[in-house]
Amino acid sequence: MVYDGTGRSPMRADIGIVGDRVAAIGLLEAAGAVDVVDAVGLSVAPGFIDSHTHSDMACFLGAEHDDVIQAAVRQGVTTEVCGNCGFSPFPCPPGRGAELERHLATLFATPTIGWTDLAGYSAALHQRGLTANLAPLVGHGSLRAAVLGFADRPADQDELRAMTRLLDEALEQGALGLSSGLVYMPGAAAGTEELVALARSVGQHHRVYTSHIRGETDMVAESVAEAIRLGRQAAVPVHISHHKVCGRQNWGRTEETLELVNSSRHAGMDISLDMYPYTAASTLLYAMLPNWAQAGGIDSMVGRLRDRQARERIRREFEDGPPEWQNIPRAAGWDRIVISNCPGRTETEGRSVVELATEAGIGPAEYVFDLLVEQRGQVMMIVHMMDEADVRRVLAYEGTLIGSDGIPLPGKPHPRWAGTFARVLGQYSRELGLLDLSTAIRKMTSMTAERFGLADRGALAPGAYADLVAFDHAAIIDTATFESPLTPPIGIRHVFVNGRQVVKNGEMTGARPGRVMRAA
Ligand SMILES: [Zn+2]
């Protein structure tokens, strides 16, 4: 049964592939073929496009981490939109080196950056070899770091001009759009004016502005409103990343935020969202620190965390911080914060901060400060702080794409990297009936390709790239859990990327036909 990705009802058909493209769809018994894949009893769809990943550098992880690298394609993902939340591994103009490299190494757990721009990064990816396609956004935080380092202040006019130049260059080299991460330094130091100026340039290139908004806890509605306002002022399409509301006191508020999004859509604005099907988030452990504590880069942050008075001030802000700040420990509770990746102390992975702190005989904040100092910031966390009803409301919303927000790192990463797509199809579509299958597939294929300007992807038709997934609809389900986060889903049978088979009968073929995508 062929689902073409547009939301149309499926039809029984053969699919003919020549080279990297779909040549024909229909009854093709009479056509000769070099290879025939028997997909009787299976559903076939365009390869899934993950609208939100942090897989920018995954292919540079060592072969011992194949289970991490391959988790996306093993659930049928053939294109990953990366460069999200303000972080992209480019631009890195010469001379801006050390601090930026340290920052990127912390984020992506890979040592060196050997390029200065998107073109150089793409060449390095192609040389390394990609299983799936990678579609990079340029990160606002990375632009900012390249021009004014990790300064905790708005950019001045000269700096803004320099950032715009680097942005335009990345867009001309094919970046899909600009991403921002307004809870992370250095991006969080930007005011609306700076973002509007940059987003205007994105609009002129007919690309998209995506945002990890300024707050997903108490200030979630104001933060959604800021993204909408920014889109209007800059005349740019807006995409809100991993839309959620966090902290028990905010549960249910997706009614309010979706109403904001919906009324701006009805007023003619081009705005969309993405979400993953889990009630836990995941990010850098140090993202819980107030902006002032993160300012200046990793070295400055670590220096502050060594200081008694600074620690005391952060602890006080955890207790009773300013309302406009996203206070994760207060929103979630220390017992719901779990260390997911810590290469320097793997024994902490999968354990909660409370558990670890109790064992160490110190308070949870103290434990986090010590760990960040010892590991120089290279620690990731999972935070259980959403409500299932909100997750379902956002997934079901017509403007929502499916995006894993996957962070491909070893340890105990969030299972969303390995499970999102199979979970939406198995649990949320087949079992819960939240979305019919055609609609669920559309949210992972054609809608995503349209949103990000990926030509000839996401919809099956003659002439489209042969990115395909064949799965067993009756069986498909995720198996990745917080305890065992990288296990492949059940029911994904065959996956093709650019006409070449990368998964055959559920096993990796070893082929690396992936390409770096450019916006059309
Ligand atoms: Zn994010």
Short mmCIF file of C-alpha atoms and ligand atoms in Angstrom, two decimals:
data_model
loop_
_atom_site.label_atom_id
_atom_site.label_comp_id
_atom_site.label_asym_id
_atom_site.label_seq_id
_atom_site.Cartn_x
_atom_site.Cartn_y
_atom_site.Cartn_z
CA MET A 1 0.00 0.00 0.00
CA VAL A 2 1.56 3.23 -1.13
CA TYR A 3 1.04 6.37 0.96
CA ASP A 4 2.29 9.21 -1.18
CA GLY A 5 2.94 11.58 1.74
CA THR A 6 0.40 14.21 0.75
CA GLY A 7 -2.31 12.89 3.08
CA ARG A 8 -4.21 11.16 0.28
CA SER A 9 -5.62 7.65 0.86
CA PRO A 10 -3.20 4.87 0.02
CA MET A 11 -3.29 2.83 -3.14
CA ARG A 12 -1.96 -0.58 -4.08
CA ALA A 13 0.94 -0.09 -6.46
CA ASP A 14 4.47 -0.95 -7.52
CA ILE A 15 7.20 1.67 -7.36
CA GLY A 16 9.92 1.73 -9.98
CA ILE A 17 13.27 3.30 -9.13
CA VAL A 18 15.90 4.31 -11.66
CA GLY A 19 19.12 5.78 -10.29
CA ASP A 20 18.29 8.11 -7.38
CA ARG A 21 14.72 8.87 -8.50
CA VAL A 22 11.26 7.35 -8.57
CA ALA A 23 10.63 6.50 -12.23
CA ALA A 24 7.05 5.23 -12.05
CA ILE A 25 4.26 4.34 -9.64
CA GLY A 26 1.47 1.99 -10.71
CA LEU A 27 1.04 -1.59 -11.88
CA LEU A 28 4.47 -2.35 -13.25
CA GLU A 29 4.42 -6.14 -13.68
CA ALA A 30 5.51 -5.74 -17.28
CA ALA A 31 8.56 -3.66 -16.42
CA GLY A 32 11.92 -5.35 -16.09
CA ALA A 33 14.01 -4.71 -12.97
CA VAL A 34 17.52 -5.54 -11.81
CA ASP A 35 16.36 -5.82 -8.19
CA VAL A 36 12.88 -6.54 -6.93
CA VAL A 37 11.91 -5.89 -3.31
CA ASP A 38 8.75 -7.75 -2.34
CA ALA A 39 6.70 -5.36 -0.21
CA VAL A 40 3.44 -7.30 -0.22
CA GLY A 41 1.66 -6.73 3.10
CA LEU A 42 3.70 -3.63 3.86
CA SER A 43 2.95 0.08 3.78
CA VAL A 44 5.31 2.22 1.73
CA ALA A 45 5.78 5.94 2.33
CA PRO A 46 8.26 8.65 1.44
CA GLY A 47 11.26 8.38 3.76
CA PHE A 48 10.53 10.28 6.96
CA ILE A 49 11.97 13.78 7.26
CA ASP A 50 12.94 14.56 10.83
CA SER A 51 12.10 18.26 11.18
CA HIS A 52 14.28 18.76 14.25
CA THR A 53 17.55 17.04 15.15
CA HIS A 54 20.92 17.81 16.68
CA SER A 55 22.63 15.25 14.45
CA ASP A 56 24.96 17.82 12.81
CA MET A 57 28.08 15.92 13.83
CA ALA A 58 26.75 12.40 14.43
CA CYS A 59 28.64 10.92 11.48
CA PHE A 60 31.92 11.97 13.09
CA LEU A 61 31.31 9.76 16.15
CA GLY A 62 33.53 6.67 16.07
CA ALA A 63 32.40 3.35 14.57
CA GLU A 64 31.96 2.04 18.14
CA HIS A 65 28.90 4.31 18.26
CA ASP A 66 27.19 2.88 15.18
CA ASP A 67 24.07 2.19 17.26
CA VAL A 68 23.82 5.94 17.95
CA ILE A 69 24.55 7.02 14.39
CA GLN A 70 22.15 4.54 12.79
CA ALA A 71 19.19 4.97 15.13
CA ALA A 72 17.43 7.52 12.92
CA VAL A 73 17.56 5.60 9.66
CA ARG A 74 16.54 2.42 11.47
CA GLN A 75 13.22 4.11 12.19
CA GLY A 76 12.76 5.14 8.55
CA VAL A 77 14.24 8.65 8.68
CA THR A 78 15.92 9.54 5.37
CA THR A 79 16.49 13.27 5.91
CA GLU A 80 17.40 15.07 9.14
CA VAL A 81 16.96 18.82 9.57
CA CYS A 82 19.88 19.85 11.80
CA GLY A 83 21.45 23.10 13.00
CA ASN A 84 18.59 23.60 15.44
CA CYS A 85 18.12 25.68 18.59
CA GLY A 86 20.75 28.23 17.54
CA PHE A 87 23.55 25.67 17.28
CA SER A 88 25.23 24.85 13.97
CA PRO A 89 28.86 23.76 13.52
CA PHE A 90 29.42 26.71 11.18
CA PRO A 91 30.33 29.46 10.54
CA CYS A 92 33.73 29.33 12.22
CA PRO A 93 35.63 32.20 10.65
CA PRO A 94 39.41 31.99 11.08
CA GLY A 95 40.72 33.75 14.16
CA ARG A 96 37.49 33.32 16.14
CA GLY A 97 38.77 29.91 17.10
CA ALA A 98 39.36 28.55 20.56
CA GLU A 99 36.26 29.48 22.55
CA LEU A 100 33.90 28.69 19.69
CA GLU A 101 35.57 25.33 19.11
CA ARG A 102 35.31 24.49 22.81
CA HIS A 103 31.65 25.42 22.75
CA LEU A 104 30.94 23.24 19.70
CA ALA A 105 32.98 20.37 21.12
CA THR A 106 30.82 20.48 24.26
CA LEU A 107 27.62 20.43 22.23
CA PHE A 108 28.50 17.77 19.73
CA ALA A 109 31.05 15.66 21.62
CA THR A 110 33.43 15.73 18.67
CA PRO A 111 36.87 17.31 18.93
CA THR A 112 37.77 19.56 16.03
CA ILE A 113 36.12 21.67 13.40
CA GLY A 114 38.21 21.80 10.23
CA TRP A 115 36.12 24.24 8.20
CA THR A 116 35.05 27.85 8.20
CA ASP A 117 31.65 27.79 6.47
CA LEU A 118 28.72 25.64 5.34
CA ALA A 119 30.47 24.69 2.10
CA GLY A 120 33.47 23.34 4.04
CA TYR A 121 31.24 21.55 6.55
CA SER A 122 29.26 19.92 3.70
CA ALA A 123 32.46 18.75 2.01
CA ALA A 124 33.65 17.19 5.28
CA LEU A 125 30.30 15.40 5.71
CA HIS A 126 30.40 14.02 2.19
CA GLN A 127 33.96 12.87 2.68
CA ARG A 128 33.01 11.09 5.90
CA GLY A 129 29.90 9.53 4.35
CA LEU A 130 26.27 9.92 5.41
CA THR A 131 23.67 7.17 5.64
CA ALA A 132 20.72 9.60 5.52
CA ASN A 133 20.49 13.10 4.08
CA LEU A 134 21.38 16.02 6.32
CA ALA A 135 19.64 19.38 5.89
CA PRO A 136 21.35 22.14 7.90
CA LEU A 137 19.96 25.37 9.28
CA VAL A 138 22.44 28.04 10.35
CA GLY A 139 22.33 28.75 14.09
CA HIS A 140 21.92 32.25 15.47
CA GLY A 141 24.04 31.34 18.49
CA SER A 142 26.84 30.22 16.19
CA LEU A 143 26.63 33.43 14.12
CA ARG A 144 26.77 35.44 17.31
CA ALA A 145 29.66 33.44 18.74
CA ALA A 146 31.57 33.96 15.48
CA VAL A 147 31.19 37.75 15.70
CA LEU A 148 30.96 38.80 19.34
CA GLY A 149 31.91 35.67 21.20
CA PHE A 150 29.88 34.87 24.28
CA ALA A 151 29.21 38.45 25.37
CA ASP A 152 26.08 38.96 27.45
CA ARG A 153 24.83 42.08 25.65
CA PRO A 154 22.99 43.07 22.47
CA ALA A 155 25.02 43.28 19.24
CA ASP A 156 25.99 46.79 18.06
CA GLN A 157 25.44 47.96 14.48
CA ASP A 158 28.84 46.79 13.19
CA GLU A 159 28.43 43.40 14.81
CA LEU A 160 24.94 43.06 13.41
CA ARG A 161 26.25 43.83 9.94
CA ALA A 162 28.97 41.20 10.34
CA MET A 163 26.41 38.62 11.52
CA THR A 164 24.15 39.42 8.59
CA ARG A 165 27.05 38.93 6.17
CA LEU A 166 27.79 35.48 7.61
CA LEU A 167 24.08 34.63 7.59
CA ASP A 168 23.66 35.67 3.95
CA GLU A 169 26.70 33.62 3.01
CA ALA A 170 25.26 30.52 4.73
CA LEU A 171 21.88 31.01 3.05
CA GLU A 172 23.57 31.45 -0.33
CA GLN A 173 25.43 28.19 0.33
CA GLY A 174 22.08 26.47 0.82
CA ALA A 175 21.22 26.63 4.56
CA LEU A 176 17.50 25.95 4.98
CA GLY A 177 16.98 28.89 7.28
CA LEU A 178 18.03 30.46 10.56
CA SER A 179 17.49 28.75 13.91
CA SER A 180 17.55 30.46 17.27
CA GLY A 181 17.79 29.09 20.80
CA LEU A 182 16.75 31.88 23.13
CA VAL A 183 17.34 29.98 26.36
CA TYR A 184 20.97 29.26 25.51
CA MET A 185 23.94 31.54 25.65
CA PRO A 186 25.12 33.23 23.52
CA GLY A 187 21.79 33.47 21.62
CA ALA A 188 19.82 34.35 24.74
CA ALA A 189 21.64 37.69 24.98
CA ALA A 190 19.98 38.90 21.76
CA GLY A 191 17.14 41.35 21.90
CA THR A 192 14.17 41.28 19.54
CA GLU A 193 15.72 44.00 17.35
CA GLU A 194 18.76 41.86 16.51
CA LEU A 195 16.58 38.84 15.75
CA VAL A 196 14.21 40.87 13.56
CA ALA A 197 17.12 42.27 11.54
CA LEU A 198 18.55 38.79 10.92
CA ALA A 199 15.14 37.22 10.29
CA ARG A 200 14.37 39.90 7.71
CA SER A 201 17.35 38.72 5.70
CA VAL A 202 16.04 35.14 5.99
CA GLY A 203 12.68 36.31 4.61
CA GLN A 204 14.39 38.01 1.69
CA HIS A 205 16.00 34.66 0.82
CA HIS A 206 12.55 32.97 1.09
CA ARG A 207 13.73 30.72 3.89
CA VAL A 208 12.35 29.99 7.37
CA TYR A 209 13.15 31.28 10.85
CA THR A 210 12.93 28.54 13.51
CA SER A 211 13.01 29.15 17.21
CA HIS A 212 13.52 27.36 20.47
CA ILE A 213 11.56 30.13 22.13
CA ARG A 214 12.67 32.19 25.14
CA GLY A 215 10.75 30.15 27.67
CA GLU A 216 8.71 26.95 27.82
CA THR A 217 7.76 27.21 31.49
CA ASP A 218 5.89 30.11 33.13
CA MET A 219 6.55 32.54 30.24
CA VAL A 220 5.55 30.16 27.45
CA ALA A 221 2.66 32.28 26.15
CA GLU A 222 4.76 35.48 26.02
CA SER A 223 7.50 33.52 24.27
CA VAL A 224 5.15 32.18 21.59
CA ALA A 225 3.81 35.72 21.18
CA GLU A 226 7.38 37.03 20.76
CA ALA A 227 8.03 34.52 17.93
CA ILE A 228 4.81 35.56 16.20
CA ARG A 229 5.59 39.27 16.58
CA LEU A 230 9.07 38.72 15.25
CA GLY A 231 7.72 36.91 12.20
CA ARG A 232 5.33 39.77 11.44
CA GLN A 233 7.98 42.45 11.86
CA ALA A 234 10.54 40.61 9.76
CA ALA A 235 8.06 39.30 7.18
CA VAL A 236 9.42 35.77 7.54
CA PRO A 237 7.81 32.33 7.95
CA VAL A 238 8.15 31.18 11.57
CA HIS A 239 8.56 27.66 12.86
CA ILE A 240 8.41 27.04 16.62
CA SER A 241 10.63 24.12 17.63
CA HIS A 242 9.57 21.24 19.92
CA HIS A 243 6.52 23.08 21.18
CA LYS A 244 5.74 22.18 24.77
CA VAL A 245 4.75 23.61 28.11
CA CYS A 246 6.85 22.59 31.09
CA GLY A 247 6.27 22.43 34.80
CA ARG A 248 3.13 21.16 36.53
CA GLN A 249 1.80 24.69 37.12
CA ASN A 250 1.73 25.21 33.33
CA TRP A 251 0.20 21.92 32.26
CA GLY A 252 -2.79 22.47 30.02
CA ARG A 253 -1.52 25.76 28.66
CA THR A 254 -1.04 24.37 25.14
CA GLU A 255 -4.73 25.32 24.75
CA GLU A 256 -3.63 28.92 25.16
CA THR A 257 -0.46 28.71 23.04
CA LEU A 258 -2.10 26.79 20.17
CA GLU A 259 -4.85 29.41 20.15
CA LEU A 260 -2.17 32.10 19.68
CA VAL A 261 -0.61 30.13 16.81
CA ASN A 262 -3.96 29.30 15.27
CA SER A 263 -5.29 32.84 15.26
CA SER A 264 -2.11 34.11 13.59
CA ARG A 265 -2.41 31.33 10.98
CA HIS A 266 -5.98 32.37 10.31
CA ALA A 267 -4.81 35.95 9.98
CA GLY A 268 -2.58 34.77 7.13
CA MET A 269 0.72 34.22 8.86
CA ASP A 270 2.95 31.34 7.74
CA ILE A 271 3.68 29.61 11.04
CA SER A 272 4.20 25.98 12.06
CA LEU A 273 5.44 23.83 14.94
CA ASP A 274 7.19 20.56 15.58
CA MET A 275 6.98 18.12 18.48
CA TYR A 276 8.16 14.71 19.67
CA PRO A 277 5.86 12.18 21.38
CA TYR A 278 7.31 12.12 24.90
CA THR A 279 6.71 13.94 28.20
CA ALA A 280 10.43 14.41 28.90
CA ALA A 281 12.78 17.01 27.42
CA SER A 282 16.55 16.79 27.01
CA THR A 283 19.29 19.37 26.79
CA LEU A 284 22.63 20.52 28.16
CA LEU A 285 22.85 20.29 31.95
CA TYR A 286 24.19 23.84 32.14
CA ALA A 287 21.13 25.16 30.31
CA MET A 288 19.50 25.23 33.74
CA LEU A 289 21.86 28.01 34.86
CA PRO A 290 20.73 31.65 34.63
CA ASN A 291 22.10 33.52 31.58
CA TRP A 292 24.54 35.60 33.62
CA ALA A 293 26.11 32.39 34.92
CA GLN A 294 26.59 31.01 31.37
CA ALA A 295 27.97 34.27 29.94
CA GLY A 296 31.45 34.41 28.42
CA GLY A 297 31.68 30.77 27.33
CA ILE A 298 32.62 27.53 29.05
CA ASP A 299 35.75 28.81 30.84
CA SER A 300 33.97 31.79 32.35
CA MET A 301 31.04 29.63 33.39
CA VAL A 302 33.31 27.07 35.05
CA GLY A 303 35.20 29.89 36.79
CA ARG A 304 31.93 31.22 38.19
CA LEU A 305 30.85 27.78 39.35
CA ARG A 306 34.06 27.57 41.37
CA ASP A 307 33.14 30.76 43.18
CA ARG A 308 31.25 30.44 46.48
CA GLN A 309 29.28 33.64 46.10
CA ALA A 310 28.22 32.91 42.52
CA ARG A 311 27.07 29.46 43.60
CA GLU A 312 25.05 30.99 46.40
CA ARG A 313 23.43 33.45 44.00
CA ILE A 314 22.48 30.67 41.53
CA ARG A 315 21.09 28.56 44.37
CA ARG A 316 18.94 31.50 45.49
CA GLU A 317 17.68 31.99 41.93
CA PHE A 318 16.76 28.29 41.71
CA GLU A 319 14.63 28.86 44.84
CA ASP A 320 13.11 32.15 43.86
CA GLY A 321 14.46 33.41 40.56
CA PRO A 322 13.05 36.17 38.35
CA PRO A 323 9.74 35.12 36.73
CA GLU A 324 10.96 35.87 33.18
CA TRP A 325 13.63 33.18 33.47
CA GLN A 326 13.04 29.51 32.62
CA ASN A 327 13.83 27.90 35.94
CA ILE A 328 14.13 24.18 35.16
CA PRO A 329 14.87 22.85 38.68
CA ARG A 330 11.81 24.63 40.02
CA ALA A 331 9.57 23.66 37.09
CA ALA A 332 10.57 19.98 37.17
CA GLY A 333 11.93 19.18 40.64
CA TRP A 334 15.46 17.79 41.14
CA ASP A 335 14.19 14.21 41.26
CA ARG A 336 12.92 14.51 37.67
CA ILE A 337 16.27 15.64 36.27
CA VAL A 338 18.37 12.71 35.03
CA ILE A 339 21.94 12.72 33.68
CA SER A 340 21.80 11.29 30.16
CA ASN A 341 25.30 11.72 28.76
CA CYS A 342 28.51 12.38 30.65
CA PRO A 343 31.53 10.95 28.82
CA GLY A 344 33.85 11.74 31.74
CA ARG A 345 31.66 9.96 34.28
CA THR A 346 29.56 7.36 32.53
CA GLU A 347 28.47 5.88 35.88
CA THR A 348 26.15 8.87 36.35
CA GLU A 349 24.27 8.21 33.10
CA GLY A 350 20.64 7.24 33.62
CA ARG A 351 20.60 8.38 37.27
CA SER A 352 18.70 11.31 38.77
CA VAL A 353 20.42 14.33 40.28
CA VAL A 354 18.73 13.65 43.62
CA GLU A 355 20.01 10.08 43.70
CA LEU A 356 23.54 11.12 42.80
CA ALA A 357 23.59 14.05 45.22
CA THR A 358 22.28 11.95 48.11
CA GLU A 359 24.98 9.38 47.46
CA ALA A 360 27.60 12.14 47.47
CA GLY A 361 26.15 13.58 50.70
CA ILE A 362 25.56 17.07 49.23
CA GLY A 363 22.62 19.09 47.95
CA PRO A 364 21.38 18.67 44.35
CA ALA A 365 22.43 22.17 43.20
CA GLU A 366 25.88 21.64 44.70
CA TYR A 367 26.15 18.31 42.93
CA VAL A 368 25.29 19.89 39.57
CA PHE A 369 27.84 22.69 40.09
CA ASP A 370 30.58 20.21 40.99
CA LEU A 371 29.81 17.98 38.00
CA LEU A 372 29.78 20.93 35.58
CA VAL A 373 33.14 22.13 36.92
CA GLU A 374 34.71 18.68 36.78
CA GLN A 375 33.38 17.91 33.27
CA ARG A 376 33.85 21.45 31.96
CA GLY A 377 30.17 21.62 31.01
CA GLN A 378 30.07 18.45 28.93
CA VAL A 379 27.00 16.87 30.51
CA MET A 380 23.49 16.36 29.10
CA MET A 381 20.25 15.86 31.02
CA ILE A 382 16.74 14.51 30.54
CA VAL A 383 13.98 16.38 32.36
CA HIS A 384 10.56 14.82 32.96
CA MET A 385 8.33 17.89 33.03
CA MET A 386 5.48 17.73 30.50
CA ASP A 387 1.93 16.44 30.56
CA GLU A 388 0.69 13.75 28.18
CA ALA A 389 -2.48 15.70 27.35
CA ASP A 390 -0.39 18.66 26.13
CA VAL A 391 1.82 16.37 24.04
CA ARG A 392 -1.25 14.88 22.36
CA ARG A 393 -2.86 18.26 21.77
CA VAL A 394 0.26 19.57 20.03
CA LEU A 395 0.81 16.38 17.97
CA ALA A 396 -2.80 16.46 16.76
CA TYR A 397 -2.67 20.15 15.81
CA GLU A 398 -2.88 20.70 12.05
CA GLY A 399 0.22 22.92 11.94
CA THR A 400 2.51 20.45 13.76
CA LEU A 401 5.30 18.46 12.11
CA ILE A 402 6.97 15.47 13.71
CA GLY A 403 10.52 16.17 14.86
CA SER A 404 12.54 14.02 17.24
CA ASP A 405 14.78 16.75 18.72
CA GLY A 406 17.16 13.80 18.86
CA ILE A 407 20.61 14.32 20.35
CA PRO A 408 22.72 11.46 19.03
CA LEU A 409 25.17 10.87 21.84
CA PRO A 410 26.27 7.70 23.61
CA GLY A 411 25.21 6.94 27.20
CA LYS A 412 21.53 7.08 28.06
CA PRO A 413 20.27 9.64 25.55
CA HIS A 414 16.59 10.48 25.27
CA PRO A 415 14.84 7.59 23.45
CA ARG A 416 13.23 10.08 21.03
CA TRP A 417 16.26 9.83 18.72
CA ALA A 418 15.54 6.13 18.11
CA GLY A 419 11.79 5.99 18.71
CA THR A 420 9.88 9.11 17.66
CA PHE A 421 8.59 8.11 14.24
CA ALA A 422 7.67 4.52 15.07
CA ARG A 423 6.00 5.76 18.27
CA VAL A 424 3.84 8.28 16.43
CA LEU A 425 2.80 5.66 13.86
CA GLY A 426 2.35 2.77 16.31
CA GLN A 427 1.14 4.31 19.52
CA TYR A 428 -0.40 7.67 18.59
CA SER A 429 -1.85 6.73 15.21
CA ARG A 430 -2.67 2.99 15.25
CA GLU A 431 -3.31 2.41 18.97
CA LEU A 432 -4.70 5.74 20.19
CA GLY A 433 -6.24 6.91 16.91
CA LEU A 434 -5.00 10.46 17.51
CA LEU A 435 -4.05 10.80 13.83
CA ASP A 436 -5.09 8.65 10.88
CA LEU A 437 -2.15 7.00 9.13
CA SER A 438 -2.18 9.24 6.04
CA THR A 439 -2.15 12.35 8.20
CA ALA A 440 0.58 11.03 10.49
CA ILE A 441 2.75 10.24 7.47
CA ARG A 442 2.06 13.65 5.94
CA LYS A 443 3.35 15.33 9.14
CA MET A 444 6.66 13.47 8.70
CA THR A 445 7.05 13.85 4.95
CA SER A 446 5.45 16.36 2.55
CA MET A 447 4.58 18.99 5.18
CA THR A 448 8.16 18.96 6.40
CA ALA A 449 9.65 19.13 2.89
CA GLU A 450 7.43 22.10 2.09
CA ARG A 451 8.22 23.88 5.34
CA PHE A 452 11.97 23.67 4.75
CA GLY A 453 12.04 24.02 0.97
CA LEU A 454 13.31 20.51 0.19
CA ALA A 455 12.55 20.06 -3.49
CA ASP A 456 11.41 16.63 -4.80
CA ARG A 457 11.34 15.10 -1.33
CA GLY A 458 8.50 14.14 1.00
CA ALA A 459 5.92 13.21 -1.66
CA LEU A 460 6.04 10.10 -3.84
CA ALA A 461 5.62 10.86 -7.52
CA PRO A 462 7.57 10.08 -10.67
CA GLY A 463 10.64 12.31 -10.68
CA ALA A 464 10.90 12.60 -6.88
CA TYR A 465 14.03 11.36 -5.13
CA ALA A 466 13.70 7.72 -4.18
CA ASP A 467 13.71 8.16 -0.40
CA LEU A 468 11.37 5.40 0.77
CA VAL A 469 10.37 3.43 3.83
CA ALA A 470 8.46 0.14 3.83
CA PHE A 471 6.94 -0.81 7.17
CA ASP A 472 4.48 -3.24 8.68
CA HIS A 473 1.62 -1.07 9.84
CA ALA A 474 0.14 -3.74 12.11
CA ALA A 475 3.44 -4.23 13.92
CA ILE A 476 5.25 -0.91 13.91
CA ILE A 477 6.13 0.34 17.40
CA ASP A 478 9.08 1.95 19.18
CA THR A 479 11.10 -0.14 21.62
CA ALA A 480 13.58 2.52 22.80
CA THR A 481 13.11 3.38 26.48
CA PHE A 482 14.88 5.63 28.98
CA GLU A 483 16.70 2.52 30.27
CA SER A 484 17.53 1.17 26.82
CA PRO A 485 17.36 4.24 24.59
CA LEU A 486 18.82 3.09 21.28
CA THR A 487 16.96 -0.13 20.48
CA PRO A 488 15.51 -0.03 16.96
CA PRO A 489 11.74 -0.08 16.50
CA ILE A 490 9.76 -3.11 15.41
CA GLY A 491 8.22 -3.10 11.94
CA ILE A 492 10.60 -1.04 9.78
CA ARG A 493 11.47 -3.44 6.95
CA HIS A 494 13.20 -1.52 4.14
CA VAL A 495 14.61 1.99 3.81
CA PHE A 496 15.94 3.63 0.65
CA VAL A 497 17.93 6.87 0.51
CA ASN A 498 18.49 8.47 -2.91
CA GLY A 499 17.56 5.18 -4.60
CA ARG A 500 19.90 3.01 -2.57
CA GLN A 501 18.83 0.55 0.07
CA VAL A 502 20.21 1.38 3.52
CA VAL A 503 17.94 -0.97 5.52
CA LYS A 504 17.08 -4.40 4.09
CA ASN A 505 14.78 -6.74 6.02
CA GLY A 506 15.43 -4.66 9.11
CA GLU A 507 19.24 -4.80 8.83
CA MET A 508 21.66 -2.05 7.85
CA THR A 509 23.25 -2.60 4.44
CA GLY A 510 26.23 -0.35 5.12
CA ALA A 511 25.49 1.90 2.13
CA ARG A 512 26.08 5.62 2.63
CA PRO A 513 24.11 7.38 -0.08
CA GLY A 514 23.16 10.40 2.10
CA ARG A 515 23.73 13.94 0.84
CA VAL A 516 23.80 17.39 2.35
CA MET A 517 20.59 19.14 1.31
CA ARG A 518 20.33 22.69 0.05
CA ALA A 519 17.19 24.78 0.21
CA ALA A 520 15.49 25.02 -3.16
ZN ZN B 1 15.75 23.25 21.46
#
